[in-house]
Amino acid sequence: MANNNRSKNVTQGIQRSANRAMYYAMGYKKEDFEKPMIGVANGHSTITPCNSGLQKLADAAIEAIQTSGANAQVFGTPTISDGIGMGTEGMKYSLVSREVIADAIETCVMGQWMDGVVVIGGCDKNMPGGMIALARTNVPGIYVYGGTVKPGHYKGKDLTIVSAFEAVGEFTMKRLSEEDFEQIEQRCIPGSGSCGGMYTANTMSSSFEALGMSLLYSSTMANPDEEKTLSAAQSARVVVNAVKNNIKPRDIITRKSIENAVACIMAIGGSTNAVLHFLAIAHAAEVQWSIDDFERMRQKIPVLCDLKPSGNYVATDLHAAGGIPQVLKILLNAGLLHGDCLTITGKTLAEELAHVPDSPRANQNVIRSIDKPLYSHGHLAILKGNLSPEGCVAKITGLKNPVITGPARVFDSEDEAMAAIMAQKITHGDVVVIRYEGPKGGPGMREMLSPTSALIGQGFGETVGLITDGRFSGGTWGMVVGHVAPEAFVGGPIALIKEGDSITIDAYKLLLQLNISEAEFQARQAAWQAKAPRYTRGVLAKFAKLTSSASKGAVTDLQL
């Protein structure tokens, strides 16, 4: 055994020499091998304005790592622009990109034995993809959000990407001139940064502050501003310190810290996608967390922020009003946060929030006090019933009455539904059903921003329901229910709906119901036949084969 060990040690010593030779080729010196190796997962690309401003943040992080006595090892991560892919076949790759990003980061960090990692990203799936990777690898790491875009302006109104999608519906109803339509399209995104409302990117970045995996205030900074670059540099220094102190993601990502993150999501009126993504993050961190936990949190967390898509303000307004730390301090003082949770800085969340005022400033309307919330309960309701026994997600902010019973208008794809909407075949009282768009059936679970925005633009936001086994954009609002599970492709009840059937959506009763007899329901189940998969090769086929139900986070390693 001793001889075998000696032989093994000699072999490893020779291999390490070969490893060092590779580093020498990149300009390393002998003393560099005593320093921590810190990965910089750089999501910079010119695919989307969300990521086009990331290089300066990566450069700042690299410099900070080097001046902190560590080595920076830079590698790229892909991204998909939801805003560009929306409403097209390309949108099927969006959720898939979350897994590709996570796999790419895990592969580089573990394949090169990095001591820590700074993950930098912008567009929607960059955040959960990066956090899943941090939880999987469990090496000291931090998330650096690329920052929000500043709002566009036209005729005295703030604009976001959703303004362009809603303008489509307004234009088709002749409620908007062609000139105004074109001006909104050209002005809604004035530069680099992620979509400016409390949509998915800003929701996830905000929740990472509450989770303890990003620096306070970092999630609502605008990408063009200098403070965003300075925050990226400080994040890198924090990671070097975390390596020295062996602070790992799974020390931070716990059931209690996920409760903090979800409390933040409810308080800011965040995206429905946060449900899907935190199920996946919890799975990666091996934390027990279910879809029912979101409803449990919703019941006790009020909505404190008046933010788009259903509200009036954007992320830069939230930042000026005190940002996520102000929201967290209000929740902490109300006993709605776990202040003892560890953060990446080595301090507890309560210690990090100690300097934040107890109450929001009086001269702002973005953040409400705990005794005067926008809504007394959270906005992401988990509905169940005979149409969704595993649960589904309804976003109920901005609605006067989140209840509707109406005839089903059934479509087996987003494209079919969009054609009917644009042809003005949907009217008040209808319940639009878009199915076979789930994780397996789509595949990829497309977001339905185009049809929901068109309906709102046509004036049906309060009077037409929409249910789908697909997803919604963070920019969606209205009488909408997504993530219906089980999905149609695996024979879920949403596959059994027929044109004209009566459907009830009732957010008060947490109910999604197909109003037919049990005998008829069972007869339809017995007659249902599976559809052939839409893709049989490539990444979409692999995702469809591996992905779990939306109620489990649509993860690809649940049963491997």
mmCIF file of N, CA and C in Angstrom, residues 79-156:
data_model
loop_
_atom_site.group_PDB
_atom_site.id
_atom_site.type_symbol
_atom_site.label_atom_id
_atom_site.label_comp_id
_atom_site.label_asym_id
_atom_site.label_seq_id
_atom_site.Cartn_x
_atom_site.Cartn_y
_atom_site.Cartn_z
ATOM 1 N N THR A 79 -26.321 33.388 -23.060
ATOM 2 C CA THR A 79 -27.581 33.977 -22.630
ATOM 3 C C THR A 79 -28.566 33.933 -23.786
ATOM 4 N N ILE A 80 -29.818 33.988 -23.457
ATOM 5 C CA ILE A 80 -30.898 34.119 -24.434
ATOM 6 C C ILE A 80 -31.688 35.367 -24.056
ATOM 7 N N SER A 81 -32.026 36.182 -25.022
ATOM 8 C CA SER A 81 -32.835 37.363 -24.754
ATOM 9 C C SER A 81 -34.314 37.008 -24.828
ATOM 10 N N ASP A 82 -34.972 37.027 -23.689
ATOM 11 C CA ASP A 82 -36.407 36.754 -23.673
ATOM 12 C C ASP A 82 -37.176 37.784 -24.497
ATOM 13 N N GLY A 83 -36.755 39.047 -24.398
ATOM 14 C CA GLY A 83 -37.458 40.100 -25.121
ATOM 15 C C GLY A 83 -37.394 39.919 -26.624
ATOM 16 N N ILE A 84 -36.265 39.404 -27.127
ATOM 17 C CA ILE A 84 -36.112 39.180 -28.557
ATOM 18 C C ILE A 84 -36.802 37.880 -28.977
ATOM 19 N N GLY A 85 -36.708 36.850 -28.133
ATOM 20 C CA GLY A 85 -37.296 35.557 -28.471
ATOM 21 C C GLY A 85 -38.792 35.481 -28.266
ATOM 22 N N MET A 86 -39.361 36.426 -27.510
ATOM 23 C CA MET A 86 -40.762 36.355 -27.110
ATOM 24 C C MET A 86 -41.705 36.211 -28.303
ATOM 25 N N GLY A 87 -42.608 35.234 -28.200
ATOM 26 C CA GLY A 87 -43.601 35.043 -29.236
ATOM 27 C C GLY A 87 -43.105 34.252 -30.435
ATOM 28 N N THR A 88 -41.868 33.768 -30.380
ATOM 29 C CA THR A 88 -41.293 33.005 -31.485
ATOM 30 C C THR A 88 -40.883 31.617 -31.006
ATOM 31 N N GLU A 89 -40.487 30.763 -31.946
ATOM 32 C CA GLU A 89 -39.984 29.437 -31.607
ATOM 33 C C GLU A 89 -38.723 29.545 -30.761
ATOM 34 N N GLY A 90 -37.973 30.633 -30.934
ATOM 35 C CA GLY A 90 -36.747 30.826 -30.164
ATOM 36 C C GLY A 90 -36.986 30.933 -28.669
ATOM 37 N N MET A 91 -38.195 31.324 -28.270
ATOM 38 C CA MET A 91 -38.487 31.469 -26.849
ATOM 39 C C MET A 91 -38.456 30.121 -26.134
ATOM 40 N N LYS A 92 -38.556 29.032 -26.882
ATOM 41 C CA LYS A 92 -38.484 27.710 -26.262
ATOM 42 C C LYS A 92 -37.109 27.446 -25.656
ATOM 43 N N TYR A 93 -36.112 28.201 -26.078
ATOM 44 C CA TYR A 93 -34.758 28.008 -25.563
ATOM 45 C C TYR A 93 -34.496 28.804 -24.287
ATOM 46 N N SER A 94 -35.428 29.643 -23.891
ATOM 47 C CA SER A 94 -35.187 30.526 -22.745
ATOM 48 C C SER A 94 -35.004 29.756 -21.443
ATOM 49 N N LEU A 95 -36.011 28.971 -21.058
ATOM 50 C CA LEU A 95 -35.882 28.202 -19.819
ATOM 51 C C LEU A 95 -34.754 27.183 -19.943
ATOM 52 N N VAL A 96 -34.590 26.612 -21.138
ATOM 53 C CA VAL A 96 -33.487 25.681 -21.372
ATOM 54 C C VAL A 96 -32.157 26.353 -21.055
ATOM 55 N N SER A 97 -32.045 27.647 -21.380
ATOM 56 C CA SER A 97 -30.781 28.360 -21.145
ATOM 57 C C SER A 97 -30.444 28.449 -19.662
ATOM 58 N N ARG A 98 -31.454 28.421 -18.796
ATOM 59 C CA ARG A 98 -31.169 28.386 -17.352
ATOM 60 C C ARG A 98 -30.312 27.180 -17.008
ATOM 61 N N GLU A 99 -30.680 26.020 -17.567
ATOM 62 C CA GLU A 99 -29.928 24.793 -17.299
ATOM 63 C C GLU A 99 -28.575 24.811 -17.993
ATOM 64 N N VAL A 100 -28.510 25.364 -19.200
ATOM 65 C CA VAL A 100 -27.243 25.448 -19.930
ATOM 66 C C VAL A 100 -26.260 26.341 -19.180
ATOM 67 N N ILE A 101 -26.747 27.469 -18.671
ATOM 68 C CA ILE A 101 -25.898 28.385 -17.899
ATOM 69 C C ILE A 101 -25.391 27.695 -16.636
ATOM 70 N N ALA A 102 -26.299 27.041 -15.908
ATOM 71 C CA ALA A 102 -25.895 26.334 -14.692
ATOM 72 C C ALA A 102 -24.854 25.261 -15.002
ATOM 73 N N ASP A 103 -25.092 24.504 -16.072
ATOM 74 C CA ASP A 103 -24.159 23.445 -16.447
ATOM 75 C C ASP A 103 -22.807 24.014 -16.863
ATOM 76 N N ALA A 104 -22.821 25.131 -17.599
ATOM 77 C CA ALA A 104 -21.577 25.745 -18.058
ATOM 78 C C ALA A 104 -20.721 26.219 -16.884
ATOM 79 N N ILE A 105 -21.367 26.879 -15.915
ATOM 80 C CA ILE A 105 -20.625 27.374 -14.754
ATOM 81 C C ILE A 105 -20.108 26.216 -13.915
ATOM 82 N N GLU A 106 -20.968 25.233 -13.668
ATOM 83 C CA GLU A 106 -20.530 24.056 -12.912
ATOM 84 C C GLU A 106 -19.344 23.372 -13.599
ATOM 85 N N THR A 107 -19.428 23.238 -14.915
ATOM 86 C CA THR A 107 -18.371 22.562 -15.666
ATOM 87 C C THR A 107 -17.033 23.273 -15.517
ATOM 88 N N CYS A 108 -17.024 24.595 -15.657
ATOM 89 C CA CYS A 108 -15.766 25.345 -15.561
ATOM 90 C C CYS A 108 -15.231 25.379 -14.133
ATOM 91 N N VAL A 109 -16.119 25.652 -13.176
ATOM 92 C CA VAL A 109 -15.672 25.778 -11.785
ATOM 93 C C VAL A 109 -15.127 24.452 -11.257
ATOM 94 N N MET A 110 -15.850 23.380 -11.516
ATOM 95 C CA MET A 110 -15.416 22.083 -11.003
ATOM 96 C C MET A 110 -14.324 21.462 -11.871
ATOM 97 N N GLY A 111 -14.423 21.680 -13.179
ATOM 98 C CA GLY A 111 -13.433 21.117 -14.080
ATOM 99 C C GLY A 111 -12.056 21.720 -13.888
ATOM 100 N N GLN A 112 -12.001 22.989 -13.449
ATOM 101 C CA GLN A 112 -10.712 23.661 -13.230
ATOM 102 C C GLN A 112 -10.411 23.865 -11.740
ATOM 103 N N TRP A 113 -11.187 23.245 -10.867
ATOM 104 C CA TRP A 113 -10.944 23.299 -9.426
ATOM 105 C C TRP A 113 -10.777 24.729 -8.909
ATOM 106 N N MET A 114 -11.708 25.593 -9.258
ATOM 107 C CA MET A 114 -11.626 26.982 -8.809
ATOM 108 C C MET A 114 -11.968 27.077 -7.326
ATOM 109 N N ASP A 115 -11.345 28.039 -6.659
ATOM 110 C CA ASP A 115 -11.547 28.213 -5.211
ATOM 111 C C ASP A 115 -12.766 29.061 -4.894
ATOM 112 N N GLY A 116 -13.206 29.854 -5.853
ATOM 113 C CA GLY A 116 -14.354 30.717 -5.662
ATOM 114 C C GLY A 116 -14.827 31.204 -7.016
ATOM 115 N N VAL A 117 -15.967 31.878 -7.049
ATOM 116 C CA VAL A 117 -16.489 32.332 -8.341
ATOM 117 C C VAL A 117 -17.361 33.566 -8.171
ATOM 118 N N VAL A 118 -17.177 34.509 -9.090
ATOM 119 C CA VAL A 118 -18.046 35.677 -9.227
ATOM 120 C C VAL A 118 -18.889 35.447 -10.475
ATOM 121 N N VAL A 119 -20.199 35.357 -10.310
ATOM 122 C CA VAL A 119 -21.091 35.131 -11.448
ATOM 123 C C VAL A 119 -21.726 36.467 -11.826
ATOM 124 N N ILE A 120 -21.562 36.859 -13.099
ATOM 125 C CA ILE A 120 -22.072 38.141 -13.586
ATOM 126 C C ILE A 120 -23.070 37.888 -14.701
ATOM 127 N N GLY A 121 -24.292 38.371 -14.549
ATOM 128 C CA GLY A 121 -25.315 38.136 -15.561
ATOM 129 C C GLY A 121 -26.357 39.227 -15.595
ATOM 130 N N GLY A 122 -27.178 39.201 -16.654
ATOM 131 C CA GLY A 122 -28.174 40.244 -16.816
ATOM 132 C C GLY A 122 -29.563 39.733 -17.109
ATOM 133 N N CYS A 123 -29.776 39.061 -18.246
ATOM 134 C CA CYS A 123 -31.123 38.680 -18.657
ATOM 135 C C CYS A 123 -31.705 37.606 -17.734
ATOM 136 N N ASP A 124 -32.995 37.387 -17.857
ATOM 137 C CA ASP A 124 -33.782 36.661 -16.861
ATOM 138 C C ASP A 124 -33.169 35.358 -16.355
ATOM 139 N N LYS A 125 -32.770 34.468 -17.266
ATOM 140 C CA LYS A 125 -32.328 33.135 -16.838
ATOM 141 C C LYS A 125 -30.898 33.126 -16.338
ATOM 142 N N ASN A 126 -30.169 34.248 -16.538
ATOM 143 C CA ASN A 126 -28.808 34.356 -15.996
ATOM 144 C C ASN A 126 -28.798 34.202 -14.485
ATOM 145 N N MET A 127 -29.796 34.803 -13.821
ATOM 146 C CA MET A 127 -29.814 34.782 -12.357
ATOM 147 C C MET A 127 -30.070 33.382 -11.796
ATOM 148 N N PRO A 128 -31.181 32.737 -12.123
ATOM 149 C CA PRO A 128 -31.378 31.397 -11.550
ATOM 150 C C PRO A 128 -30.339 30.402 -12.045
ATOM 151 N N GLY A 129 -29.909 30.510 -13.310
ATOM 152 C CA GLY A 129 -28.867 29.617 -13.805
ATOM 153 C C GLY A 129 -27.595 29.742 -12.998
ATOM 154 N N GLY A 130 -27.192 30.981 -12.727
ATOM 155 C CA GLY A 130 -25.996 31.209 -11.933
ATOM 156 C C GLY A 130 -26.132 30.728 -10.501
ATOM 157 N N MET A 131 -27.319 30.961 -9.901
ATOM 158 C CA MET A 131 -27.501 30.560 -8.504
ATOM 159 C C MET A 131 -27.596 29.050 -8.365
ATOM 160 N N ILE A 132 -28.211 28.387 -9.341
ATOM 161 C CA ILE A 132 -28.232 26.926 -9.330
ATOM 162 C C ILE A 132 -26.803 26.389 -9.359
ATOM 163 N N ALA A 133 -25.955 26.977 -10.196
ATOM 164 C CA ALA A 133 -24.563 26.543 -10.281
ATOM 165 C C ALA A 133 -23.814 26.788 -8.974
ATOM 166 N N LEU A 134 -24.039 27.935 -8.359
ATOM 167 C CA LEU A 134 -23.392 28.221 -7.077
ATOM 168 C C LEU A 134 -23.803 27.210 -6.021
ATOM 169 N N ALA A 135 -25.080 26.865 -6.010
ATOM 170 C CA ALA A 135 -25.554 25.883 -5.032
ATOM 171 C C ALA A 135 -25.000 24.491 -5.318
ATOM 172 N N ARG A 136 -24.919 24.126 -6.585
ATOM 173 C CA ARG A 136 -24.387 22.809 -6.942
ATOM 174 C C ARG A 136 -22.909 22.670 -6.592
ATOM 175 N N THR A 137 -22.106 23.650 -7.015
ATOM 176 C CA THR A 137 -20.657 23.547 -6.827
ATOM 177 C C THR A 137 -20.256 23.755 -5.375
ATOM 178 N N ASN A 138 -21.002 24.636 -4.695
ATOM 179 C CA ASN A 138 -20.773 24.940 -3.279
ATOM 180 C C ASN A 138 -19.347 25.410 -3.009
ATOM 181 N N VAL A 139 -18.787 26.181 -3.938
ATOM 182 C CA VAL A 139 -17.547 26.892 -3.646
ATOM 183 C C VAL A 139 -17.922 28.340 -3.346
ATOM 184 N N PRO A 140 -17.161 29.060 -2.533
ATOM 185 C CA PRO A 140 -17.518 30.438 -2.198
ATOM 186 C C PRO A 140 -17.819 31.255 -3.454
ATOM 187 N N GLY A 141 -18.950 31.905 -3.454
ATOM 188 C CA GLY A 141 -19.347 32.634 -4.651
ATOM 189 C C GLY A 141 -20.339 33.738 -4.352
ATOM 190 N N ILE A 142 -20.514 34.614 -5.326
ATOM 191 C CA ILE A 142 -21.419 35.750 -5.195
ATOM 192 C C ILE A 142 -22.071 36.009 -6.543
ATOM 193 N N TYR A 143 -23.286 36.536 -6.520
ATOM 194 C CA TYR A 143 -23.935 36.914 -7.769
ATOM 195 C C TYR A 143 -23.846 38.422 -7.964
ATOM 196 N N VAL A 144 -23.357 38.827 -9.137
ATOM 197 C CA VAL A 144 -23.301 40.236 -9.514
ATOM 198 C C VAL A 144 -24.301 40.474 -10.639
ATOM 199 N N TYR A 145 -25.368 41.154 -10.332
ATOM 200 C CA TYR A 145 -26.385 41.482 -11.330
ATOM 201 C C TYR A 145 -25.882 42.621 -12.205
ATOM 202 N N GLY A 146 -26.142 42.498 -13.513
ATOM 203 C CA GLY A 146 -25.660 43.518 -14.441
ATOM 204 C C GLY A 146 -26.313 44.872 -14.288
ATOM 205 N N GLY A 147 -27.459 44.914 -13.655
ATOM 206 C CA GLY A 147 -28.121 46.186 -13.423
ATOM 207 C C GLY A 147 -29.313 46.409 -14.341
ATOM 208 N N THR A 148 -30.222 47.231 -13.891
ATOM 209 C CA THR A 148 -31.442 47.514 -14.632
ATOM 210 C C THR A 148 -31.201 48.573 -15.706
ATOM 211 N N VAL A 149 -32.057 48.587 -16.694
ATOM 212 C CA VAL A 149 -32.056 49.661 -17.670
ATOM 213 C C VAL A 149 -32.817 50.850 -17.084
ATOM 214 N N LYS A 150 -32.497 52.033 -17.538
ATOM 215 C CA LYS A 150 -33.273 53.204 -17.143
ATOM 216 C C LYS A 150 -34.542 53.260 -17.984
ATOM 217 N N PRO A 151 -35.595 53.874 -17.483
ATOM 218 C CA PRO A 151 -36.853 53.882 -18.250
ATOM 219 C C PRO A 151 -36.757 54.740 -19.495
ATOM 220 N N GLY A 152 -37.498 54.335 -20.529
ATOM 221 C CA GLY A 152 -37.674 55.195 -21.676
ATOM 222 C C GLY A 152 -38.784 56.200 -21.404
ATOM 223 N N HIS A 153 -38.920 57.178 -22.284
ATOM 224 C CA HIS A 153 -39.929 58.226 -22.060
ATOM 225 C C HIS A 153 -40.591 58.600 -23.383
ATOM 226 N N TYR A 154 -41.898 58.798 -23.315
ATOM 227 C CA TYR A 154 -42.628 59.301 -24.487
ATOM 228 C C TYR A 154 -43.931 59.914 -24.012
ATOM 229 N N LYS A 155 -44.144 61.139 -24.413
ATOM 230 C CA LYS A 155 -45.366 61.874 -24.070
ATOM 231 C C LYS A 155 -45.636 61.871 -22.560
ATOM 232 N N GLY A 156 -44.581 62.090 -21.790
ATOM 233 C CA GLY A 156 -44.713 62.229 -20.348
ATOM 234 C C GLY A 156 -44.863 60.940 -19.575
#
